[in-house]
Amino acid sequence: MKQYKVGIIGATGMVGQRFASLLENHPWFNVTALAASARSAGKTYREAVGTRWAMPTPIPASMADMKIYDAVADVDQIVSQVDFVFCAVDMKKDEIKQLEEMYAKKECPVMSNNSAHRSTPDVPMIIPEINAKHAEIIPAQRKRLGTQRGFIAVKSNCSLQSYVPAIHPLMDLGVTKVLACTYQAISGAGKTFESWPEMVDNLIPYIGGEEEKSEQEPMKIWGSVQGDQIVNASSPSITSQCLRVPVSDGHTAAVFVSMDQKATMEEIINRWENYQGRAQELNLPSAPKKFLHYFTDNDRPQIKSERNLEGGMAVSIGRLRPDTQYDIKFVCMSHNTLRGAAGGAVLMAELLCAEGYLD
């Protein structure tokens, strides 16, 4: 695979830091530009992040002394140095839309971690193991933007990446209803226990906008490319509740599913254990060898023992059993800033590179 020069827009935030850590030794991607807000511009990455570095490994030596660009004012300088950018900015939704389209229209593809464009009909929202074919919408988006190379692709919300992968191998059984209750780590809010001491020994039963995303975004993922847009799926019906819990990293979901067709517990587990997607077919660098892992012990999966499974890119499942109101219920868990955020965006970029969309 050829080498690509990449930029990180929003490099100083928690997801931006995770991008930096993941890309430090990436076999395909070399970071050549870092950008953040105007207040960080002109500083080195080390100076701009300061004591807010939250990753378990040090600031990558190759990036520590790189100068931070202004993500808005220095766009021409940034795009001249990169083949594409990863975007994880903390801005208003309309500002993010404008920013990402500005990069795309300058023929710089954008791999976005932000939610701003997730509902844009011609912007693919890709989980590589599930809906890789949605990349086929990119030519239509380029036509709308008036670009030859530039486009925007987004990854989905971190909350649903714990349970949508487990439901997907069951969809041909006619999944009709889903109830998902998520228990979400504080890093999903860009926080640590040092910066958010109120979360110690606490639970907050509300995360703004999260339940709407958890209920709506899967419908786009399970939708289909029709003409110049992605048309959302009409089923299953999904309802969710999302709670913030005192966990550093890792989102857990308690999931209840109804299906038209009945299946034994053994058949369902077999579907999970043997499921592979396009990411595994292509053997992408960040793809887990095994996407879904089922644990038979009643007290698994657990955050501490499973969140870093396969580099934090696998999804862990357990406690499958019949339910009295739905057909089945189970528990899932994934790493929210790896599989759910930066890692998912890196894997999406690998897929698009392998499929020729970033050449």
CSV table of C-alpha atoms in Angstrom, one decimal:
chain,number,residue,atom,x,y,z
A,1,MET,CA,0.0,0.0,0.0
A,2,LYS,CA,1.2,3.5,-0.8
A,3,GLN,CA,2.0,6.0,1.9
A,4,TYR,CA,-0.4,8.9,2.6
A,5,LYS,CA,0.3,12.2,4.3
A,6,VAL,CA,-2.4,13.1,6.8
A,7,GLY,CA,-3.4,15.9,9.0
A,8,ILE,CA,-5.2,16.0,12.3
A,9,ILE,CA,-7.8,18.8,12.7
A,10,GLY,CA,-8.6,19.3,16.3
A,11,ALA,CA,-5.4,17.7,17.4
A,12,THR,CA,-5.3,19.0,21.0
A,13,GLY,CA,-8.7,17.5,22.2
A,14,MET,CA,-9.0,14.0,23.6
A,15,VAL,CA,-10.0,12.4,20.3
A,16,GLY,CA,-7.3,14.4,18.5
A,17,GLN,CA,-4.8,13.0,21.0
A,18,ARG,CA,-6.0,9.5,20.3
A,19,PHE,CA,-5.6,10.1,16.6
A,20,ALA,CA,-2.0,11.2,17.3
A,21,SER,CA,-1.3,8.1,19.3
A,22,LEU,CA,-2.8,5.7,16.8
A,23,LEU,CA,-1.0,7.3,13.9
A,24,GLU,CA,2.4,7.5,15.5
A,25,ASN,CA,3.6,4.2,13.9
A,26,HIS,CA,0.9,3.6,11.3
A,27,PRO,CA,2.1,1.6,8.3
A,28,TRP,CA,0.2,3.7,5.7
A,29,PHE,CA,-0.4,7.1,7.3
A,30,ASN,CA,2.3,9.7,8.2
A,31,VAL,CA,1.2,12.8,10.1
A,32,THR,CA,2.5,15.9,8.4
A,33,ALA,CA,0.1,18.6,9.8
A,34,LEU,CA,-1.6,19.4,13.0
A,35,ALA,CA,-4.3,22.0,13.5
A,36,ALA,CA,-6.5,23.3,16.3
A,37,SER,CA,-8.2,26.5,17.3
A,38,ALA,CA,-6.6,30.0,16.9
A,39,ARG,CA,-5.5,30.0,20.6
A,40,SER,CA,-3.3,27.0,19.9
A,41,ALA,CA,-1.9,28.2,16.6
A,42,GLY,CA,1.8,28.9,16.4
A,43,LYS,CA,2.6,26.7,19.5
A,44,THR,CA,4.2,23.4,19.3
A,45,TYR,CA,2.0,20.4,19.9
A,46,ARG,CA,3.7,19.8,23.2
A,47,GLU,CA,3.0,23.4,24.3
A,48,ALA,CA,-0.5,23.5,23.0
A,49,VAL,CA,-1.5,20.3,24.9
A,50,GLY,CA,0.5,21.0,28.0
A,51,THR,CA,-0.9,19.1,31.0
A,52,ARG,CA,-4.0,18.1,29.2
A,53,TRP,CA,-2.4,15.1,27.5
A,54,ALA,CA,-4.6,12.3,28.5
A,55,MET,CA,-3.3,9.3,26.6
A,56,PRO,CA,-1.5,6.4,28.4
A,57,THR,CA,1.6,6.8,26.2
A,58,PRO,CA,3.7,10.0,25.8
A,59,ILE,CA,3.1,12.6,23.1
A,60,PRO,CA,4.5,11.1,19.9
A,61,ALA,CA,8.1,12.3,19.5
A,62,SER,CA,7.6,12.9,15.8
A,63,MET,CA,4.7,15.3,16.5
A,64,ALA,CA,5.7,16.9,19.8
A,65,ASP,CA,7.6,19.8,18.2
A,66,MET,CA,5.3,20.3,15.2
A,67,LYS,CA,3.8,23.7,14.9
A,68,ILE,CA,0.0,23.9,15.3
A,69,TYR,CA,-1.9,25.5,12.5
A,70,ASP,CA,-5.2,27.4,12.8
A,71,ALA,CA,-7.7,25.0,11.5
A,72,VAL,CA,-9.7,27.8,9.8
A,73,ALA,CA,-7.2,30.5,8.9
A,74,ASP,CA,-4.5,28.2,7.7
A,75,VAL,CA,-6.5,25.8,5.6
A,76,ASP,CA,-4.5,26.4,2.4
A,77,GLN,CA,-1.2,25.7,4.1
A,78,ILE,CA,-2.7,22.5,5.7
A,79,VAL,CA,-4.2,21.0,2.5
A,80,SER,CA,-0.9,21.7,0.6
A,81,GLN,CA,0.9,19.3,3.0
A,82,VAL,CA,-1.6,16.4,3.2
A,83,ASP,CA,-3.5,13.8,1.2
A,84,PHE,CA,-6.4,13.9,3.6
A,85,VAL,CA,-7.3,14.9,7.1
A,86,PHE,CA,-8.9,13.4,10.2
A,87,CYS,CA,-11.3,15.9,11.9
A,88,ALA,CA,-12.3,15.9,15.6
A,89,VAL,CA,-13.0,19.6,16.4
A,90,ASP,CA,-15.0,21.1,19.3
A,91,MET,CA,-17.2,23.7,17.5
A,92,LYS,CA,-20.8,24.4,16.8
A,93,LYS,CA,-22.5,22.0,14.4
A,94,ASP,CA,-23.0,24.6,11.6
A,95,GLU,CA,-19.4,25.7,12.0
A,96,ILE,CA,-18.2,22.1,11.7
A,97,LYS,CA,-20.3,21.6,8.5
A,98,GLN,CA,-18.7,24.7,7.0
A,99,LEU,CA,-15.2,23.7,8.0
A,100,GLU,CA,-15.4,20.2,6.7
A,101,GLU,CA,-17.0,21.3,3.4
A,102,MET,CA,-14.2,23.9,3.1
A,103,TYR,CA,-11.5,21.2,3.2
A,104,ALA,CA,-13.4,18.9,0.9
A,105,LYS,CA,-14.0,21.7,-1.7
A,106,LYS,CA,-10.2,22.3,-1.6
A,107,GLU,CA,-9.9,18.7,-2.8
A,108,CYS,CA,-8.8,17.4,0.6
A,109,PRO,CA,-10.9,14.4,1.8
A,110,VAL,CA,-12.2,14.6,5.4
A,111,MET,CA,-12.4,11.6,7.7
A,112,SER,CA,-14.7,13.0,10.3
A,113,ASN,CA,-15.3,12.0,13.9
A,114,ASN,CA,-17.9,14.8,14.3
A,115,SER,CA,-21.6,14.4,14.2
A,116,ALA,CA,-22.4,17.4,12.0
A,117,HIS,CA,-22.6,15.6,8.6
A,118,ARG,CA,-24.0,12.2,9.9
A,119,SER,CA,-27.5,13.1,8.6
A,120,THR,CA,-26.3,14.5,5.3
A,121,PRO,CA,-27.8,12.2,2.7
A,122,ASP,CA,-24.8,11.8,0.5
A,123,VAL,CA,-22.2,11.6,3.3
A,124,PRO,CA,-21.4,8.0,4.1
A,125,MET,CA,-21.3,7.0,7.8
A,126,ILE,CA,-19.2,3.9,7.7
A,127,ILE,CA,-18.5,1.0,10.1
A,128,PRO,CA,-16.2,-1.0,7.8
A,129,GLU,CA,-17.4,-4.4,8.9
A,130,ILE,CA,-21.0,-3.5,8.3
A,131,ASN,CA,-21.7,-1.0,5.5
A,132,ALA,CA,-18.5,-0.7,3.5
A,133,LYS,CA,-20.6,-0.4,0.3
A,134,HIS,CA,-21.9,3.0,1.4
A,135,ALA,CA,-18.6,4.4,0.0
A,136,GLU,CA,-20.3,4.0,-3.4
A,137,ILE,CA,-22.1,7.3,-2.6
A,138,ILE,CA,-18.9,9.3,-2.8
A,139,PRO,CA,-19.0,10.1,-6.5
A,140,ALA,CA,-22.5,11.6,-6.0
A,141,GLN,CA,-21.2,13.7,-3.1
A,142,ARG,CA,-18.3,14.9,-5.2
A,143,LYS,CA,-20.7,15.9,-7.9
A,144,ARG,CA,-22.7,18.0,-5.5
A,145,LEU,CA,-19.5,19.6,-4.0
A,146,GLY,CA,-18.0,20.2,-7.4
A,147,THR,CA,-14.8,18.3,-6.5
A,148,GLN,CA,-12.7,15.8,-8.3
A,149,ARG,CA,-11.1,14.3,-5.1
A,150,GLY,CA,-12.5,16.0,-2.1
A,151,PHE,CA,-15.4,14.5,0.0
A,152,ILE,CA,-16.5,13.9,3.6
A,153,ALA,CA,-16.9,10.5,5.3
A,154,VAL,CA,-18.0,10.2,8.9
A,155,LYS,CA,-17.9,7.5,11.6
A,156,SER,CA,-21.0,6.9,13.7
A,157,ASN,CA,-21.6,7.8,17.3
A,158,CYS,CA,-19.5,5.9,19.8
A,159,SER,CA,-22.6,4.7,21.8
A,160,LEU,CA,-24.1,2.6,19.1
A,161,GLN,CA,-20.7,1.0,18.1
A,162,SER,CA,-21.1,-1.3,21.2
A,163,TYR,CA,-24.4,-2.8,20.1
A,164,VAL,CA,-25.1,-2.3,16.4
A,165,PRO,CA,-22.2,-4.7,15.5
A,166,ALA,CA,-23.8,-7.4,17.6
A,167,ILE,CA,-27.3,-6.9,16.1
A,168,HIS,CA,-26.0,-6.8,12.5
A,169,PRO,CA,-25.4,-10.5,12.0
A,170,LEU,CA,-29.0,-11.2,13.2
A,171,MET,CA,-30.6,-8.8,10.7
A,172,ASP,CA,-31.6,-11.5,8.2
A,173,LEU,CA,-33.7,-13.1,11.0
A,174,GLY,CA,-36.0,-10.1,10.7
A,175,VAL,CA,-35.0,-7.9,13.7
A,176,THR,CA,-38.1,-5.8,14.5
A,177,LYS,CA,-37.5,-4.1,17.8
A,178,VAL,CA,-34.4,-3.1,19.8
A,179,LEU,CA,-34.1,-1.7,23.3
A,180,ALA,CA,-30.6,-0.5,24.1
A,181,CYS,CA,-29.5,1.0,27.4
A,182,THR,CA,-25.9,2.3,27.3
A,183,TYR,CA,-23.5,3.0,30.1
A,184,GLN,CA,-21.0,5.4,28.8
A,185,ALA,CA,-17.5,6.3,29.9
A,186,ILE,CA,-16.4,9.8,30.8
A,187,SER,CA,-13.9,10.0,28.0
A,188,GLY,CA,-16.9,10.2,25.6
A,189,ALA,CA,-17.3,13.7,27.0
A,190,GLY,CA,-13.6,14.4,26.5
A,191,LYS,CA,-13.1,14.2,30.3
A,192,THR,CA,-10.8,12.4,32.8
A,193,PHE,CA,-11.5,11.9,36.5
A,194,GLU,CA,-9.0,14.7,37.2
A,195,SER,CA,-10.9,17.2,35.0
A,196,TRP,CA,-14.4,15.9,36.0
A,197,PRO,CA,-14.2,15.0,39.8
A,198,GLU,CA,-18.0,15.2,40.0
A,199,MET,CA,-18.1,11.8,38.2
A,200,VAL,CA,-16.3,9.9,40.9
A,201,ASP,CA,-18.8,7.7,42.7
A,202,ASN,CA,-21.6,9.1,40.5
A,203,LEU,CA,-23.9,8.3,37.6
A,204,ILE,CA,-25.7,10.9,35.4
A,205,PRO,CA,-28.9,9.5,33.7
A,206,TYR,CA,-28.7,11.9,30.8
A,207,ILE,CA,-26.3,12.7,27.9
A,208,GLY,CA,-27.5,15.5,25.7
A,209,GLY,CA,-28.4,14.3,22.2
A,210,GLU,CA,-27.1,10.8,22.7
A,211,GLU,CA,-30.3,8.9,22.7
A,212,GLU,CA,-31.5,10.5,19.5
A,213,LYS,CA,-28.2,9.5,17.8
A,214,SER,CA,-28.4,6.0,19.2
A,215,GLU,CA,-31.9,5.6,17.8
A,216,GLN,CA,-31.5,7.3,14.4
A,217,GLU,CA,-27.9,6.6,13.2
A,218,PRO,CA,-28.3,2.8,13.0
A,219,MET,CA,-31.1,3.4,10.4
A,220,LYS,CA,-28.6,5.1,8.1
A,221,ILE,CA,-26.0,2.4,8.7
A,222,TRP,CA,-28.6,-0.2,7.7
A,223,GLY,CA,-29.9,1.9,4.8
A,224,SER,CA,-29.0,1.6,1.1
A,225,VAL,CA,-27.5,3.8,-1.6
A,226,GLN,CA,-30.2,4.9,-3.9
A,227,GLY,CA,-29.2,7.3,-6.7
A,228,ASP,CA,-27.5,10.3,-5.1
A,229,GLN,CA,-28.4,9.6,-1.5
A,230,ILE,CA,-28.4,7.0,1.3
A,231,VAL,CA,-31.9,6.1,2.1
A,232,ASN,CA,-32.4,5.1,5.8
A,233,ALA,CA,-33.7,1.7,6.7
A,234,SER,CA,-37.4,1.6,7.9
A,235,SER,CA,-36.7,-1.1,10.6
A,236,PRO,CA,-36.0,-2.1,13.2
A,237,SER,CA,-37.7,0.2,15.7
A,238,ILE,CA,-35.0,1.3,18.2
A,239,THR,CA,-35.4,2.9,21.6
A,240,SER,CA,-32.6,3.8,24.0
A,241,GLN,CA,-31.5,5.3,27.2
A,242,CYS,CA,-27.9,6.6,27.7
A,243,LEU,CA,-26.3,7.0,31.1
A,244,ARG,CA,-22.9,8.5,32.0
A,245,VAL,CA,-21.0,6.2,34.4
A,246,PRO,CA,-17.8,6.5,36.4
A,247,VAL,CA,-15.6,4.6,33.9
A,248,SER,CA,-12.6,6.1,32.2
A,249,ASP,CA,-12.9,4.3,28.8
A,250,GLY,CA,-15.4,1.8,27.4
A,251,HIS,CA,-19.1,1.9,26.7
A,252,THR,CA,-21.4,-1.0,27.8
A,253,ALA,CA,-24.9,-1.7,26.4
A,254,ALA,CA,-27.7,-3.8,27.7
A,255,VAL,CA,-29.6,-4.9,24.6
A,256,PHE,CA,-33.0,-6.5,24.1
A,257,VAL,CA,-34.0,-7.7,20.6
A,258,SER,CA,-37.2,-9.0,19.0
A,259,MET,CA,-37.0,-11.0,15.7
A,260,ASP,CA,-39.5,-12.4,13.2
A,261,GLN,CA,-37.6,-15.7,13.0
A,262,LYS,CA,-36.5,-17.7,16.0
A,263,ALA,CA,-33.0,-18.9,16.4
A,264,THR,CA,-31.3,-21.0,19.1
A,265,MET,CA,-28.8,-19.4,21.4
A,266,GLU,CA,-26.1,-21.6,19.9
A,267,GLU,CA,-27.0,-20.4,16.4
A,268,ILE,CA,-26.8,-16.7,17.5
A,269,ILE,CA,-23.4,-17.2,19.2
A,270,ASN,CA,-22.1,-19.0,16.1
A,271,ARG,CA,-23.2,-16.1,13.9
A,272,TRP,CA,-21.2,-13.7,16.2
A,273,GLU,CA,-18.1,-15.8,16.5
A,274,ASN,CA,-17.8,-16.4,12.7
A,275,TYR,CA,-18.8,-13.0,11.5
A,276,GLN,CA,-16.4,-11.1,9.2
A,277,GLY,CA,-16.8,-7.9,7.3
A,278,ARG,CA,-14.9,-6.1,4.5
A,279,ALA,CA,-12.3,-4.9,7.0
A,280,GLN,CA,-11.3,-8.5,7.7
A,281,GLU,CA,-11.5,-9.5,4.1
A,282,LEU,CA,-9.0,-6.7,3.2
A,283,ASN,CA,-6.9,-7.4,6.3
A,284,LEU,CA,-6.7,-3.7,7.1
A,285,PRO,CA,-4.0,-2.6,9.5
A,286,SER,CA,-6.4,-1.5,12.3
A,287,ALA,CA,-9.0,-4.2,11.8
A,288,PRO,CA,-9.4,-6.8,14.5
A,289,LYS,CA,-8.7,-10.3,13.3
A,290,LYS,CA,-12.0,-11.3,15.0
A,291,PHE,CA,-14.6,-8.5,15.1
A,292,LEU,CA,-17.1,-10.0,17.6
A,293,HIS,CA,-16.0,-12.0,20.7
A,294,TYR,CA,-18.6,-13.9,22.8
A,295,PHE,CA,-17.8,-14.7,26.4
A,296,THR,CA,-19.6,-17.5,28.2
A,297,ASP,CA,-18.8,-16.5,31.8
A,298,ASN,CA,-21.8,-14.8,33.4
A,299,ASP,CA,-19.6,-11.9,34.6
A,300,ARG,CA,-18.2,-11.0,31.2
A,301,PRO,CA,-17.6,-8.8,29.3
A,302,GLN,CA,-16.0,-6.4,31.8
A,303,ILE,CA,-14.5,-3.0,31.0
A,304,LYS,CA,-11.0,-3.6,32.5
A,305,SER,CA,-10.5,-7.0,30.9
A,306,GLU,CA,-12.1,-6.5,27.5
A,307,ARG,CA,-11.9,-2.9,26.4
A,308,ASN,CA,-8.4,-3.2,24.9
A,309,LEU,CA,-9.2,-6.5,23.1
A,310,GLU,CA,-7.5,-6.5,19.7
A,311,GLY,CA,-6.1,-3.1,20.2
A,312,GLY,CA,-9.5,-1.8,21.4
A,313,MET,CA,-11.0,-2.5,18.0
A,314,ALA,CA,-13.0,-5.6,18.8
A,315,VAL,CA,-16.6,-5.8,20.2
A,316,SER,CA,-17.2,-8.0,23.3
A,317,ILE,CA,-20.6,-9.7,23.9
A,318,GLY,CA,-21.9,-11.8,26.7
A,319,ARG,CA,-24.9,-12.9,28.8
A,320,LEU,CA,-27.1,-14.0,25.8
A,321,ARG,CA,-30.4,-15.5,27.1
A,322,PRO,CA,-34.1,-15.6,26.3
A,323,ASP,CA,-36.2,-12.6,27.4
A,324,THR,CA,-39.8,-12.6,28.6
A,325,GLN,CA,-40.7,-9.3,26.8
A,326,TYR,CA,-38.4,-9.5,23.8
A,327,ASP,CA,-36.9,-12.6,22.2
A,328,ILE,CA,-33.3,-12.3,23.4
A,329,LYS,CA,-31.2,-10.1,25.6
A,330,PHE,CA,-27.4,-9.7,25.9
A,331,VAL,CA,-24.6,-7.3,27.0
A,332,CYS,CA,-22.1,-5.7,24.7
A,333,MET,CA,-19.0,-3.5,25.3
A,334,SER,CA,-16.5,-1.6,23.1
A,335,HIS,CA,-13.7,0.9,23.6
A,336,ASN,CA,-15.3,4.3,22.9
A,337,THR,CA,-12.3,6.3,21.9
A,338,LEU,CA,-10.7,3.5,19.9
A,339,ARG,CA,-13.4,1.5,18.1
A,340,GLY,CA,-16.0,4.2,18.9
A,341,ALA,CA,-14.0,7.3,17.8
A,342,ALA,CA,-10.4,7.7,16.5
A,343,GLY,CA,-9.8,4.0,15.8
A,344,GLY,CA,-13.0,3.7,13.9
A,345,ALA,CA,-12.1,6.7,11.8
A,346,VAL,CA,-8.6,5.4,11.1
A,347,LEU,CA,-10.1,2.0,10.1
A,348,MET,CA,-12.6,3.8,7.8
A,349,ALA,CA,-9.8,5.7,6.2
A,350,GLU,CA,-7.9,2.4,5.6
A,351,LEU,CA,-11.0,1.0,3.9
A,352,LEU,CA,-11.3,4.0,1.6
A,353,CYS,CA,-7.6,3.8,0.8
A,354,ALA,CA,-7.8,0.1,0.0
A,355,GLU,CA,-10.9,0.7,-2.2
A,356,GLY,CA,-9.2,3.5,-4.1
A,357,TYR,CA,-11.3,6.5,-2.9
A,358,LEU,CA,-8.2,8.4,-1.5
A,359,ASP,CA,-5.9,8.0,-4.5
